[in-house]
PDB file of C-alpha atoms and ligand atoms in Angstrom:
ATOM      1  CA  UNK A 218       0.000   0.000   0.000  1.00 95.00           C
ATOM      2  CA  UNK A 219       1.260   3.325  -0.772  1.00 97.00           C
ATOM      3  CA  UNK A 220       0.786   6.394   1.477  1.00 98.00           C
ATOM      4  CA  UNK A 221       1.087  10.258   0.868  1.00 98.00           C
ATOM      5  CA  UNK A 222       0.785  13.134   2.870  1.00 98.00           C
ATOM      6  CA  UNK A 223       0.545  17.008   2.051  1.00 98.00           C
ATOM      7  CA  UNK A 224      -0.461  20.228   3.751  1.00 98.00           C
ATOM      8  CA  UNK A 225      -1.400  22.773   1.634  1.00 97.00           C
ATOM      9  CA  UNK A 226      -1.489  26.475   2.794  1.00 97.00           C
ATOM     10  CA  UNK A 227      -3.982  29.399   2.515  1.00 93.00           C
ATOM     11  CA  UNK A 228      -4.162  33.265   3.770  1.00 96.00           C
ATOM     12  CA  UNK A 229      -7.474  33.978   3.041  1.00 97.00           C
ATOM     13  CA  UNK A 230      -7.777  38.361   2.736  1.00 98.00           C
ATOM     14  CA  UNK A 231     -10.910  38.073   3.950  1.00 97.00           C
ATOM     15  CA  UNK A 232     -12.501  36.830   7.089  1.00 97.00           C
ATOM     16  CA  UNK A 233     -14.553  34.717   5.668  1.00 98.00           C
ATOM     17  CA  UNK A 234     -14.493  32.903   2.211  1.00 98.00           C
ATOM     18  CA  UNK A 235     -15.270  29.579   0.462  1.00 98.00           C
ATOM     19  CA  UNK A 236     -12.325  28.219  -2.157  1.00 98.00           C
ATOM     20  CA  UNK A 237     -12.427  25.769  -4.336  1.00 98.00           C
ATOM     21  CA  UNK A 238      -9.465  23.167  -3.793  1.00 98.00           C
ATOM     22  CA  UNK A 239     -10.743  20.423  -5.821  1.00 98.00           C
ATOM     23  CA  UNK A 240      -8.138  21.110  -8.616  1.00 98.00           C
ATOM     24  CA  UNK A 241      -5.114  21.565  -5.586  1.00 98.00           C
ATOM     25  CA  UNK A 242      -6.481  17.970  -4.231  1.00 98.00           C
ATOM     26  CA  UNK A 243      -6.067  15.962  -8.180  1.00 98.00           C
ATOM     27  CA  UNK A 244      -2.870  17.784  -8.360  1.00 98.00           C
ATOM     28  CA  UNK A 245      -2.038  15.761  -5.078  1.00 98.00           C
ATOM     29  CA  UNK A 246      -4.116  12.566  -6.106  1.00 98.00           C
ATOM     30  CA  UNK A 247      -1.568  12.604  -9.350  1.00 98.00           C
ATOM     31  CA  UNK A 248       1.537  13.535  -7.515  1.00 98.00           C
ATOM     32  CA  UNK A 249       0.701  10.559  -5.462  1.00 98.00           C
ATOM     33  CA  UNK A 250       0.751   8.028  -8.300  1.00 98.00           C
ATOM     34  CA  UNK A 251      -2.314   6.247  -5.948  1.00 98.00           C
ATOM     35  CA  UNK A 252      -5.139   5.018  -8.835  1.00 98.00           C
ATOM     36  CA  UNK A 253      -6.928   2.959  -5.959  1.00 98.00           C
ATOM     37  CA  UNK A 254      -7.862   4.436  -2.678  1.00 98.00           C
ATOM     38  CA  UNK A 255      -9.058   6.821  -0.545  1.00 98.00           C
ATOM     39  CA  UNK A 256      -8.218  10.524  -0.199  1.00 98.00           C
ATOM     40  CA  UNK A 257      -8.775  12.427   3.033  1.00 98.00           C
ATOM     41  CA  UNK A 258      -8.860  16.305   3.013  1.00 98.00           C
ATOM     42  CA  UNK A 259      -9.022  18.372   6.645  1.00 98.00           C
ATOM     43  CA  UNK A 260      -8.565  21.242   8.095  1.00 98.00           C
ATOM     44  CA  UNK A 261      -5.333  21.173  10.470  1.00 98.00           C
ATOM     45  CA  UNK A 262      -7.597  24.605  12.141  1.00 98.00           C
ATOM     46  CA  UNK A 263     -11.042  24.651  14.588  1.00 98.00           C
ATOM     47  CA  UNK A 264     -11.893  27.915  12.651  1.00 98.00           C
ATOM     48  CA  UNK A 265     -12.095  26.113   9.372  1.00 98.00           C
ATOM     49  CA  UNK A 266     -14.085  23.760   7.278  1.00 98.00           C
ATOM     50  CA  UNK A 267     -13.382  21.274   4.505  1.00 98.00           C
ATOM     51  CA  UNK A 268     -16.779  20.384   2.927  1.00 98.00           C
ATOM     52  CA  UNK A 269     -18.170  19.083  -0.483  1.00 98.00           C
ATOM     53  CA  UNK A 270     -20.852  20.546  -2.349  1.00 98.00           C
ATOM     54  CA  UNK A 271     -21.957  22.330  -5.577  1.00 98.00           C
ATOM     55  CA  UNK A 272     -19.578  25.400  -6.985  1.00 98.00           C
ATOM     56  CA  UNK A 273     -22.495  27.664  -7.294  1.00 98.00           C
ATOM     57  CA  UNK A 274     -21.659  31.629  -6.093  1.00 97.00           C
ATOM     58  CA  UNK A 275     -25.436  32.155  -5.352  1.00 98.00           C
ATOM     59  CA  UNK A 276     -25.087  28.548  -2.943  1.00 98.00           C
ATOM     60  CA  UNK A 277     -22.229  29.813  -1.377  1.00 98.00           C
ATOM     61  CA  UNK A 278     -24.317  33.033  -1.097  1.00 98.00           C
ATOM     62  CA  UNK A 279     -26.898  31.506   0.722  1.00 98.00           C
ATOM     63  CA  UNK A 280     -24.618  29.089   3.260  1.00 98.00           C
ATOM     64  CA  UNK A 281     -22.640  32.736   4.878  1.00 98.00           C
ATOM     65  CA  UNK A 282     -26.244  34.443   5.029  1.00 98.00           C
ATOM     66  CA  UNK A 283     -27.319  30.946   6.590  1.00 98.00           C
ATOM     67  CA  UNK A 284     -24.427  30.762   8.870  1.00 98.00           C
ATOM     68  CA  UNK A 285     -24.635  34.247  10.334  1.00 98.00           C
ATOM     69  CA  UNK A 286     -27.701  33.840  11.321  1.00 98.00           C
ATOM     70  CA  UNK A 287     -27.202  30.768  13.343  1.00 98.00           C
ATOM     71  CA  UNK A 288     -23.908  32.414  14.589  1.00 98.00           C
ATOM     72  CA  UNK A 289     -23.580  36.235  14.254  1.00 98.00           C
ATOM     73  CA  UNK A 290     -20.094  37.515  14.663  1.00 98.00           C
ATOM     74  CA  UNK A 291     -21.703  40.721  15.866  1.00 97.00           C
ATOM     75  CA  UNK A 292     -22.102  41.668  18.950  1.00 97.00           C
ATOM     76  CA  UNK A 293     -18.690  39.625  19.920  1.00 97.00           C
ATOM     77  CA  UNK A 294     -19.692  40.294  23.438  1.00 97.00           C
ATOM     78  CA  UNK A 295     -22.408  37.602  23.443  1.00 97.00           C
ATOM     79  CA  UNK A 296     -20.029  34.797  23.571  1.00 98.00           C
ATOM     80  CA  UNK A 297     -18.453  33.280  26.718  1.00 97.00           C
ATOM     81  CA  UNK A 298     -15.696  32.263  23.864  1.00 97.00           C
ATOM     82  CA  UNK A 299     -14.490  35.744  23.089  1.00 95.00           C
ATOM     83  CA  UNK A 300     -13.076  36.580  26.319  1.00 94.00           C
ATOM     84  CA  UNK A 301      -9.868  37.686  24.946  1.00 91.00           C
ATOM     85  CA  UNK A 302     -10.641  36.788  21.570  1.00 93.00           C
ATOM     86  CA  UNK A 303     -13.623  37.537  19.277  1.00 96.00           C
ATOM     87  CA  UNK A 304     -13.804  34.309  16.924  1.00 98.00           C
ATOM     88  CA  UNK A 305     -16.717  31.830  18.523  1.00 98.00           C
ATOM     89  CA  UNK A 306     -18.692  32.335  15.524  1.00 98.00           C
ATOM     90  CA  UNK A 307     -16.095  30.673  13.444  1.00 98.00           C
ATOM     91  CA  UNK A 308     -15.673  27.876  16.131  1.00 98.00           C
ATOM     92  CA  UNK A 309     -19.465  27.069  15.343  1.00 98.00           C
ATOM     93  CA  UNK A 310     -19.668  27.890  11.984  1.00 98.00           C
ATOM     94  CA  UNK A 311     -16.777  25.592  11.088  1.00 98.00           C
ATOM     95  CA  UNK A 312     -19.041  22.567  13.509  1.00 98.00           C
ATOM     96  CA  UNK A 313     -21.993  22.970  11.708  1.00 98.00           C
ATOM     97  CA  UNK A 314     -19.688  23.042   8.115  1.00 98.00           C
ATOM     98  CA  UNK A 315     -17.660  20.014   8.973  1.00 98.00           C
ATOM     99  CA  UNK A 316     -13.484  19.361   9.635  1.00 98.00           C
ATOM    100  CA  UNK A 317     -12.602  16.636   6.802  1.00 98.00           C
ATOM    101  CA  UNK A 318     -14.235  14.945   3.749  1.00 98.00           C
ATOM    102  CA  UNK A 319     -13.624  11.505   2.215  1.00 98.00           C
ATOM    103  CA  UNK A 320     -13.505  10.639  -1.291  1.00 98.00           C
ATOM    104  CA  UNK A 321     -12.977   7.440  -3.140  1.00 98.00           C
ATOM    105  CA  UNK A 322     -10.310   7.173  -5.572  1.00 98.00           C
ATOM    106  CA  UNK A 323     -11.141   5.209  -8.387  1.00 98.00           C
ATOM    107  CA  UNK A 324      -8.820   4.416 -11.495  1.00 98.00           C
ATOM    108  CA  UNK A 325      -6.483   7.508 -10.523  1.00 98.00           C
ATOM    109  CA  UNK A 326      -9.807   9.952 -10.014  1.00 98.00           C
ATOM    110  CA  UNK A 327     -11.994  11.463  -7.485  1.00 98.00           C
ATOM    111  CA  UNK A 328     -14.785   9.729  -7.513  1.00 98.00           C
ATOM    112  CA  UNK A 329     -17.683  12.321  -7.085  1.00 98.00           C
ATOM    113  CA  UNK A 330     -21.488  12.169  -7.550  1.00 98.00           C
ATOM    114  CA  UNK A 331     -22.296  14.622  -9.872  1.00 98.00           C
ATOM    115  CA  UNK A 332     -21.769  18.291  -9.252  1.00 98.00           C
ATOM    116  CA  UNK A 333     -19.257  17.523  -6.239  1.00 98.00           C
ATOM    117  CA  UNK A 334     -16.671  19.848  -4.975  1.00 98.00           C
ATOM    118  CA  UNK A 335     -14.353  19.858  -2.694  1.00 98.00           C
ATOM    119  CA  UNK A 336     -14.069  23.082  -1.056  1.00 98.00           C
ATOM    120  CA  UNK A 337     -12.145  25.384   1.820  1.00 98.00           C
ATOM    121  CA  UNK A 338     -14.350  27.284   4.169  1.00 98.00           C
ATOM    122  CA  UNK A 339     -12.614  29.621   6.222  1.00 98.00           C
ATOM    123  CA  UNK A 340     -14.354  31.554   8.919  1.00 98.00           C
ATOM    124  CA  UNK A 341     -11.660  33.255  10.642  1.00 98.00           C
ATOM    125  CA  UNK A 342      -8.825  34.309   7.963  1.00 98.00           C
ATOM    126  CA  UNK A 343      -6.221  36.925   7.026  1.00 97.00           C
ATOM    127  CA  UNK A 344      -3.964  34.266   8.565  1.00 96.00           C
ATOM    128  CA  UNK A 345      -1.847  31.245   7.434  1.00 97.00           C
ATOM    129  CA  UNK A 346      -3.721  28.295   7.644  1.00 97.00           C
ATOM    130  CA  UNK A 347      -4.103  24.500   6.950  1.00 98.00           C
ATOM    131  CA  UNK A 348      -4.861  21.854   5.374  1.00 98.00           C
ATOM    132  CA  UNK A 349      -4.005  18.055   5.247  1.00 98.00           C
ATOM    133  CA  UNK A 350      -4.295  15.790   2.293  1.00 98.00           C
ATOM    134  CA  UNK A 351      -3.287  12.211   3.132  1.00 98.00           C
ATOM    135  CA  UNK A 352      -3.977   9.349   0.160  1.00 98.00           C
ATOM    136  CA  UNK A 353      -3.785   5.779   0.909  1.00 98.00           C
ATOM    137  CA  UNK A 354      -4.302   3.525  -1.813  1.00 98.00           C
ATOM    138  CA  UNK A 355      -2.248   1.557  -4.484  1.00 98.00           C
TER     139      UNK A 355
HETATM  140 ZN1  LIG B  37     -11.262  30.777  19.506  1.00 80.76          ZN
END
C-alpha cells in the first residue's frame, strides 16, 4: 500500500471565504501516483471547514447568510468564547460546516457524484492556515 501526505497552505484576505481546492487535491491525487484508494482532506484549524458541495456563487451566497444567522459575529460580546478573543462564531460555523471529507479514488480519479466539490471554508482568515491531504491507496 502506498501512502502520501501534504499540507497545503492558505491566507485567506478576507474573514470569511469559500475556495475551491478540488483542482489543488487531483494535483495531489496525481503527484501521489495512488489510482486505488481513498483521499482524506481536513482542516489542520477549529476555525475552518473542509466540505463538499456544488460550486455555485449564489449557494455559497446563501450558506454565509445561513451561517450568520445561526452564529452572528456581531455583537462579539455575546459569547463566553471571546473573552480575549472575538472568533466563537467561526468555532461554530466551522461545527456545523464540517473538519474533513472523504472521497474514493477510483482508477487515478476522485470519484464524485455529480456536481461535487471539494471546497475550503474559512471563517476566521487573514492568517496562514491549513490543510491536510493524506492518500492511501495503491
Ligand atoms: Zn477561539
Amino acid at each position: 500500500m502506498k501512502s502520501y501526505r501534504k499540507e497545503v497552505w492558505f491566507n485567506v484576505p478576507t474573514r470569511r471565504a469559500f475556495i475551491n481546492i478540488t483542482p489543488k487535491v487531483e494535483e495531489c491525487l496525481i503527484e501521489s501516483g495512488i489510482k486505488e484508494g481513498l483521499i482524506l482532506v481536513n482542516a489542520m484549524h477549529i476555525t475552518a471547514s473542509v466540505f463538499i458541495n456544488d460550486d455555485e456563487p449564489g449557494l455559497h451566497h446563501d450558506y454565509d447568510v445561513w451561517l450568520e444567522k445561526l452564529a452572528p459575529h456581531q455583537p462579539v460580546s455575546q459569547y463566553h468564547h471571546n473573552a480575549g478573543e472575538d472568533n466563537a462564531d467561526a468555532h461554530m460555523k466551522r461545527q456545523i460546516m464540517g473538519r474533513e471529507v472523504m472521497v474514493a479514488v477510483t482508477n487515478g480519479k476522485l470519484d464524485f457524484g455529480t456536481w461535487e466539490q471539494i471546497f475550503y471554508g474559512e471563517f476566521d482568515g487573514k492568517r496562514e492556515k491549513r490543510v491536510l491531504i493524506k492518500i492511501i491507496g495503491e
